[in-house]
Amino acid sequence: MFAKILKPNLVVRRSLMVSASLRYKDPVYHVFLDKVREYRLKSPKGKPIDAGPEYEAELKEALERLALQYGGGEGIDLTQFPKFVLPDIDIDPISVLEL
């Protein structure tokens, strides 16, 4: 009974070990890693590579549209947390007791 339970577990474990070691020998995997490293070296700041003026204009237009949609505009920095101003209210202690 226990042999029937343990045997499939052993087979799954062995197949996982074999597939994990094959991943590092796969030539397509190495080409993919090389391309990712090459892209990272070309663009260290995270910006797109070979982006032309059309891309920059489209990005600026999209950011302005989002700023206007979410309450931004000229002179408003949406990256800062808003500062709330709560006025001090004078409460008459006598009227509070009457409630």
Tab-separated table of N, CA and C in Angstrom:
chain	number	residue	atom	x	y	z
A	1	MET	N	0.817	-1.190	0.000
A	1	MET	CA	0.000	0.000	0.000
A	1	MET	C	0.868	1.264	0.000
A	2	PHE	N	1.873	1.294	0.887
A	2	PHE	CA	2.745	2.468	0.931
A	2	PHE	C	3.616	2.579	-0.318
A	3	ALA	N	3.939	1.460	-0.917
A	3	ALA	CA	4.757	1.489	-2.132
A	3	ALA	C	4.013	2.177	-3.269
A	4	LYS	N	2.697	1.994	-3.333
A	4	LYS	CA	1.899	2.628	-4.384
A	4	LYS	C	1.847	4.145	-4.186
A	5	ILE	N	1.904	4.591	-2.947
A	5	ILE	CA	1.851	6.026	-2.657
A	5	ILE	C	3.214	6.673	-2.869
A	6	LEU	N	4.278	6.004	-2.437
A	6	LEU	CA	5.612	6.585	-2.509
A	6	LEU	C	6.189	6.584	-3.921
A	7	LYS	N	5.847	5.580	-4.724
A	7	LYS	CA	6.436	5.469	-6.052
A	7	LYS	C	6.083	6.656	-6.963
A	8	PRO	N	4.804	7.086	-7.082
A	8	PRO	CA	4.524	8.264	-7.929
A	8	PRO	C	5.202	9.537	-7.421
A	9	ASN	N	5.317	9.676	-6.110
A	9	ASN	CA	5.978	10.850	-5.541
A	9	ASN	C	7.447	10.885	-5.951
A	10	LEU	N	8.090	9.730	-5.953
A	10	LEU	CA	9.487	9.635	-6.340
A	10	LEU	C	9.665	9.974	-7.819
A	11	VAL	N	8.742	9.513	-8.653
A	11	VAL	CA	8.820	9.787	-10.091
A	11	VAL	C	8.669	11.283	-10.355
A	12	VAL	N	7.726	11.926	-9.682
A	12	VAL	CA	7.518	13.362	-9.861
A	12	VAL	C	8.746	14.133	-9.411
A	13	ARG	N	9.315	13.749	-8.286
A	13	ARG	CA	10.486	14.441	-7.766
A	13	ARG	C	11.671	14.309	-8.726
A	14	ARG	N	11.864	13.102	-9.283
A	14	ARG	CA	12.975	12.903	-10.216
A	14	ARG	C	12.775	13.709	-11.493
A	15	SER	N	11.532	13.754	-11.991
A	15	SER	CA	11.295	14.491	-13.232
A	15	SER	C	11.495	15.990	-13.018
A	16	LEU	N	11.153	16.489	-11.835
A	16	LEU	CA	11.384	17.904	-11.549
A	16	LEU	C	12.874	18.214	-11.479
A	17	MET	N	13.641	17.298	-10.905
A	17	MET	CA	15.078	17.518	-10.812
A	17	MET	C	15.708	17.516	-12.203
A	18	VAL	N	15.253	16.634	-13.069
A	18	VAL	CA	15.806	16.557	-14.419
A	18	VAL	C	15.426	17.795	-15.218
A	19	SER	N	14.154	18.234	-15.115
A	19	SER	CA	13.723	19.397	-15.899
A	19	SER	C	14.419	20.672	-15.423
A	20	ALA	N	14.707	20.778	-14.137
A	20	ALA	CA	15.397	21.964	-13.628
A	20	ALA	C	16.830	22.030	-14.147
A	21	SER	N	17.489	20.899	-14.245
A	21	SER	CA	18.861	20.917	-14.750
A	21	SER	C	18.900	21.141	-16.257
A	22	LEU	N	17.864	20.721	-16.990
A	22	LEU	CA	17.822	20.934	-18.435
A	22	LEU	C	17.603	22.394	-18.788
A	23	ARG	N	16.927	23.134	-17.936
A	23	ARG	CA	16.649	24.536	-18.228
A	23	ARG	C	17.942	25.329	-18.392
A	24	TYR	N	18.944	25.026	-17.611
A	24	TYR	CA	20.194	25.767	-17.677
A	24	TYR	C	21.053	25.340	-18.867
A	25	LYS	N	20.752	24.206	-19.486
A	25	LYS	CA	21.496	23.752	-20.653
A	25	LYS	C	20.794	24.129	-21.949
A	26	ASP	N	19.608	24.690	-21.879
A	26	ASP	CA	18.829	25.036	-23.057
A	26	ASP	C	19.469	26.232	-23.766
A	27	PRO	N	19.809	26.116	-25.043
A	27	PRO	CA	20.448	27.244	-25.739
A	27	PRO	C	19.511	28.438	-25.930
A	28	VAL	N	18.224	28.187	-26.098
A	28	VAL	CA	17.270	29.286	-26.259
A	28	VAL	C	17.190	30.098	-24.974
A	29	TYR	N	17.257	29.417	-23.839
A	29	TYR	CA	17.237	30.090	-22.542
A	29	TYR	C	18.453	31.013	-22.409
A	30	HIS	N	19.616	30.543	-22.842
A	30	HIS	CA	20.826	31.367	-22.754
A	30	HIS	C	20.762	32.558	-23.705
A	31	VAL	N	20.202	32.368	-24.897
A	31	VAL	CA	20.055	33.486	-25.834
A	31	VAL	C	19.115	34.532	-25.248
A	32	PHE	N	18.019	34.062	-24.627
A	32	PHE	CA	17.076	34.983	-23.990
A	32	PHE	C	17.764	35.781	-22.887
A	33	LEU	N	18.528	35.113	-22.038
A	33	LEU	CA	19.236	35.815	-20.963
A	33	LEU	C	20.247	36.811	-21.520
A	34	ASP	N	20.934	36.443	-22.588
A	34	ASP	CA	21.896	37.366	-23.200
A	34	ASP	C	21.199	38.612	-23.733
A	35	LYS	N	20.047	38.444	-24.363
A	35	LYS	CA	19.310	39.593	-24.898
A	35	LYS	C	18.796	40.495	-23.775
A	36	VAL	N	18.354	39.908	-22.673
A	36	VAL	CA	17.888	40.704	-21.534
A	36	VAL	C	19.047	41.500	-20.945
A	37	ARG	N	20.197	40.873	-20.813
A	37	ARG	CA	21.373	41.584	-20.287
A	37	ARG	C	21.811	42.708	-21.233
A	38	GLU	N	21.784	42.431	-22.536
A	38	GLU	CA	22.156	43.447	-23.523
A	38	GLU	C	21.202	44.639	-23.469
A	39	TYR	N	19.921	44.373	-23.343
A	39	TYR	CA	18.932	45.450	-23.256
A	39	TYR	C	19.155	46.283	-21.998
A	40	ARG	N	19.468	45.606	-20.892
A	40	ARG	CA	19.698	46.322	-19.635
A	40	ARG	C	20.935	47.219	-19.728
A	41	LEU	N	21.955	46.774	-20.440
A	41	LEU	CA	23.155	47.598	-20.596
A	41	LEU	C	22.900	48.801	-21.503
A	42	LYS	N	22.051	48.640	-22.507
A	42	LYS	CA	21.748	49.752	-23.410
A	42	LYS	C	20.875	50.799	-22.743
A	43	SER	N	20.023	50.374	-21.833
A	43	SER	CA	19.080	51.297	-21.210
A	43	SER	C	19.156	51.182	-19.693
A	44	PRO	N	20.174	51.774	-19.059
A	44	PRO	CA	20.313	51.627	-17.608
A	44	PRO	C	19.260	52.380	-16.805
A	45	LYS	N	18.625	53.398	-17.406
A	45	LYS	CA	17.639	54.179	-16.660
A	45	LYS	C	16.230	53.642	-16.821
A	46	GLY	N	16.052	52.572	-17.578
A	46	GLY	CA	14.729	51.992	-17.739
A	46	GLY	C	13.901	52.614	-18.840
A	47	LYS	N	14.491	53.506	-19.623
A	47	LYS	CA	13.766	54.131	-20.728
A	47	LYS	C	13.868	53.241	-21.965
A	48	PRO	N	12.928	53.379	-22.890
A	48	PRO	CA	12.992	52.579	-24.120
A	48	PRO	C	14.228	52.923	-24.954
A	49	ILE	N	14.738	51.909	-25.633
A	49	ILE	CA	15.908	52.090	-26.485
A	49	ILE	C	15.463	52.666	-27.823
A	50	ASP	N	16.239	53.572	-28.360
A	50	ASP	CA	15.994	54.185	-29.666
A	50	ASP	C	14.617	54.837	-29.750
A	51	ALA	N	14.193	55.485	-28.685
A	51	ALA	CA	12.907	56.194	-28.703
A	51	ALA	C	13.100	57.523	-29.419
A	52	GLY	N	12.262	57.771	-30.406
A	52	GLY	CA	12.376	58.987	-31.200
A	52	GLY	C	11.565	60.121	-30.610
A	53	PRO	N	11.541	61.249	-31.289
A	53	PRO	CA	10.770	62.402	-30.799
A	53	PRO	C	9.261	62.148	-30.809
A	54	GLU	N	8.795	61.246	-31.692
A	54	GLU	CA	7.361	60.919	-31.706
A	54	GLU	C	6.953	60.255	-30.399
A	55	TYR	N	7.825	59.352	-29.924
A	55	TYR	CA	7.536	58.662	-28.666
A	55	TYR	C	7.506	59.652	-27.507
A	56	GLU	N	8.484	60.548	-27.465
A	56	GLU	CA	8.540	61.531	-26.380
A	56	GLU	C	7.317	62.441	-26.393
A	57	ALA	N	6.876	62.860	-27.592
A	57	ALA	CA	5.695	63.726	-27.692
A	57	ALA	C	4.438	62.983	-27.253
A	58	GLU	N	4.325	61.724	-27.648
A	58	GLU	CA	3.156	60.927	-27.257
A	58	GLU	C	3.140	60.683	-25.750
A	59	LEU	N	4.304	60.422	-25.164
A	59	LEU	CA	4.397	60.214	-23.721
A	59	LEU	C	4.016	61.478	-22.964
A	60	LYS	N	4.503	62.622	-23.414
A	60	LYS	CA	4.185	63.893	-22.755
A	60	LYS	C	2.690	64.182	-22.835
A	61	GLU	N	2.087	63.924	-24.000
A	61	GLU	CA	0.652	64.150	-24.173
A	61	GLU	C	-0.165	63.238	-23.261
A	62	ALA	N	0.237	61.984	-23.148
A	62	ALA	CA	-0.485	61.041	-22.291
A	62	ALA	C	-0.369	61.441	-20.822
A	63	LEU	N	0.815	61.883	-20.398
A	63	LEU	CA	0.995	62.298	-19.003
A	63	LEU	C	0.190	63.554	-18.683
A	64	GLU	N	0.113	64.494	-19.627
A	64	GLU	CA	-0.697	65.698	-19.409
A	64	GLU	C	-2.178	65.347	-19.311
A	65	ARG	N	-2.641	64.435	-20.165
A	65	ARG	CA	-4.042	64.017	-20.130
A	65	ARG	C	-4.375	63.346	-18.790
A	66	LEU	N	-3.479	62.496	-18.300
A	66	LEU	CA	-3.703	61.854	-17.004
A	66	LEU	C	-3.685	62.867	-15.868
A	67	ALA	N	-2.797	63.845	-15.947
A	67	ALA	CA	-2.725	64.864	-14.896
A	67	ALA	C	-4.016	65.659	-14.834
A	68	LEU	N	-4.551	66.039	-15.986
A	68	LEU	CA	-5.814	66.785	-15.992
A	68	LEU	C	-6.976	65.921	-15.522
A	69	GLN	N	-6.942	64.648	-15.856
A	69	GLN	CA	-8.029	63.749	-15.467
A	69	GLN	C	-8.052	63.529	-13.954
A	70	TYR	N	-6.886	63.514	-13.325
A	70	TYR	CA	-6.826	63.229	-11.895
A	70	TYR	C	-6.546	64.464	-11.055
A	71	GLY	N	-6.887	65.634	-11.538
A	71	GLY	CA	-6.820	66.839	-10.721
A	71	GLY	C	-5.529	67.601	-10.811
A	72	GLY	N	-4.709	67.308	-11.762
A	72	GLY	CA	-3.466	68.048	-11.927
A	72	GLY	C	-3.678	69.244	-12.822
A	73	GLY	N	-2.645	69.887	-13.137
A	73	GLY	CA	-2.690	71.054	-14.012
A	73	GLY	C	-1.386	71.801	-13.892
A	74	GLU	N	-1.397	73.047	-14.301
A	74	GLU	CA	-0.186	73.851	-14.233
A	74	GLU	C	0.146	74.181	-12.783
A	75	GLY	N	1.360	73.908	-12.382
A	75	GLY	CA	1.807	74.241	-11.040
A	75	GLY	C	1.408	73.230	-9.974
A	76	ILE	N	0.756	72.140	-10.353
A	76	ILE	CA	0.348	71.125	-9.376
A	76	ILE	C	1.214	69.892	-9.593
A	77	ASP	N	1.896	69.485	-8.526
A	77	ASP	CA	2.769	68.320	-8.592
A	77	ASP	C	2.002	67.112	-8.071
A	78	LEU	N	1.674	66.180	-8.967
A	78	LEU	CA	0.900	65.007	-8.564
A	78	LEU	C	1.741	63.948	-7.862
A	79	THR	N	3.054	64.128	-7.808
A	79	THR	CA	3.891	63.156	-7.119
A	79	THR	C	3.964	63.424	-5.622
A	80	GLN	N	3.508	64.587	-5.170
A	80	GLN	CA	3.512	64.935	-3.751
A	80	GLN	C	2.154	64.629	-3.135
A	81	PHE	N	2.159	64.200	-1.896
A	81	PHE	CA	0.915	63.944	-1.182
A	81	PHE	C	0.252	65.283	-0.874
A	82	PRO	N	-1.058	65.387	-1.055
A	82	PRO	CA	-1.710	66.686	-0.826
A	82	PRO	C	-1.666	67.088	0.646
A	83	LYS	N	-1.576	68.374	0.878
A	83	LYS	CA	-1.579	68.909	2.245
A	83	LYS	C	-2.978	69.425	2.544
A	84	PHE	N	-3.545	68.926	3.602
A	84	PHE	CA	-4.894	69.318	3.992
A	84	PHE	C	-4.819	70.420	5.040
A	85	VAL	N	-5.666	71.421	4.888
A	85	VAL	CA	-5.741	72.514	5.852
A	85	VAL	C	-7.114	72.435	6.505
A	86	LEU	N	-7.121	72.111	7.780
A	86	LEU	CA	-8.370	72.023	8.527
A	86	LEU	C	-8.471	73.236	9.443
A	87	PRO	N	-9.510	74.019	9.296
A	87	PRO	CA	-9.627	75.221	10.133
A	87	PRO	C	-9.987	74.845	11.577
A	88	ASP	N	-9.497	75.655	12.501
A	88	ASP	CA	-9.856	75.464	13.908
A	88	ASP	C	-11.245	76.049	14.135
A	89	ILE	N	-12.110	75.254	14.724
A	89	ILE	CA	-13.480	75.694	14.988
A	89	ILE	C	-13.624	75.921	16.485
A	90	ASP	N	-14.112	77.093	16.840
A	90	ASP	CA	-14.368	77.387	18.247
A	90	ASP	C	-15.733	76.815	18.620
A	91	ILE	N	-15.732	75.952	19.609
A	91	ILE	CA	-16.980	75.338	20.060
A	91	ILE	C	-17.361	75.968	21.394
A	92	ASP	N	-18.588	76.402	21.461
A	92	ASP	CA	-19.103	76.988	22.695
A	92	ASP	C	-19.433	75.842	23.652
A	93	PRO	N	-18.802	75.782	24.839
A	93	PRO	CA	-19.042	74.655	25.748
A	93	PRO	C	-20.483	74.603	26.251
A	94	ILE	N	-21.167	75.701	26.297
A	94	ILE	CA	-22.544	75.697	26.786
A	94	ILE	C	-23.462	75.021	25.775
A	95	SER	N	-23.302	75.308	24.495
A	95	SER	CA	-24.176	74.709	23.491
A	95	SER	C	-23.884	73.222	23.315
A	96	VAL	N	-22.697	72.775	23.647
A	96	VAL	CA	-22.387	71.350	23.552
A	96	VAL	C	-23.141	70.593	24.636
A	97	LEU	N	-23.261	71.178	25.820
A	97	LEU	CA	-23.958	70.505	26.913
A	97	LEU	C	-25.461	70.438	26.674
A	98	GLU	N	-26.010	71.305	25.872
A	98	GLU	CA	-27.449	71.307	25.621
A	98	GLU	C	-27.861	70.217	24.644
A	99	LEU	N	-26.942	69.645	23.944
A	99	LEU	CA	-27.280	68.591	22.993
A	99	LEU	C	-27.641	67.367	23.776
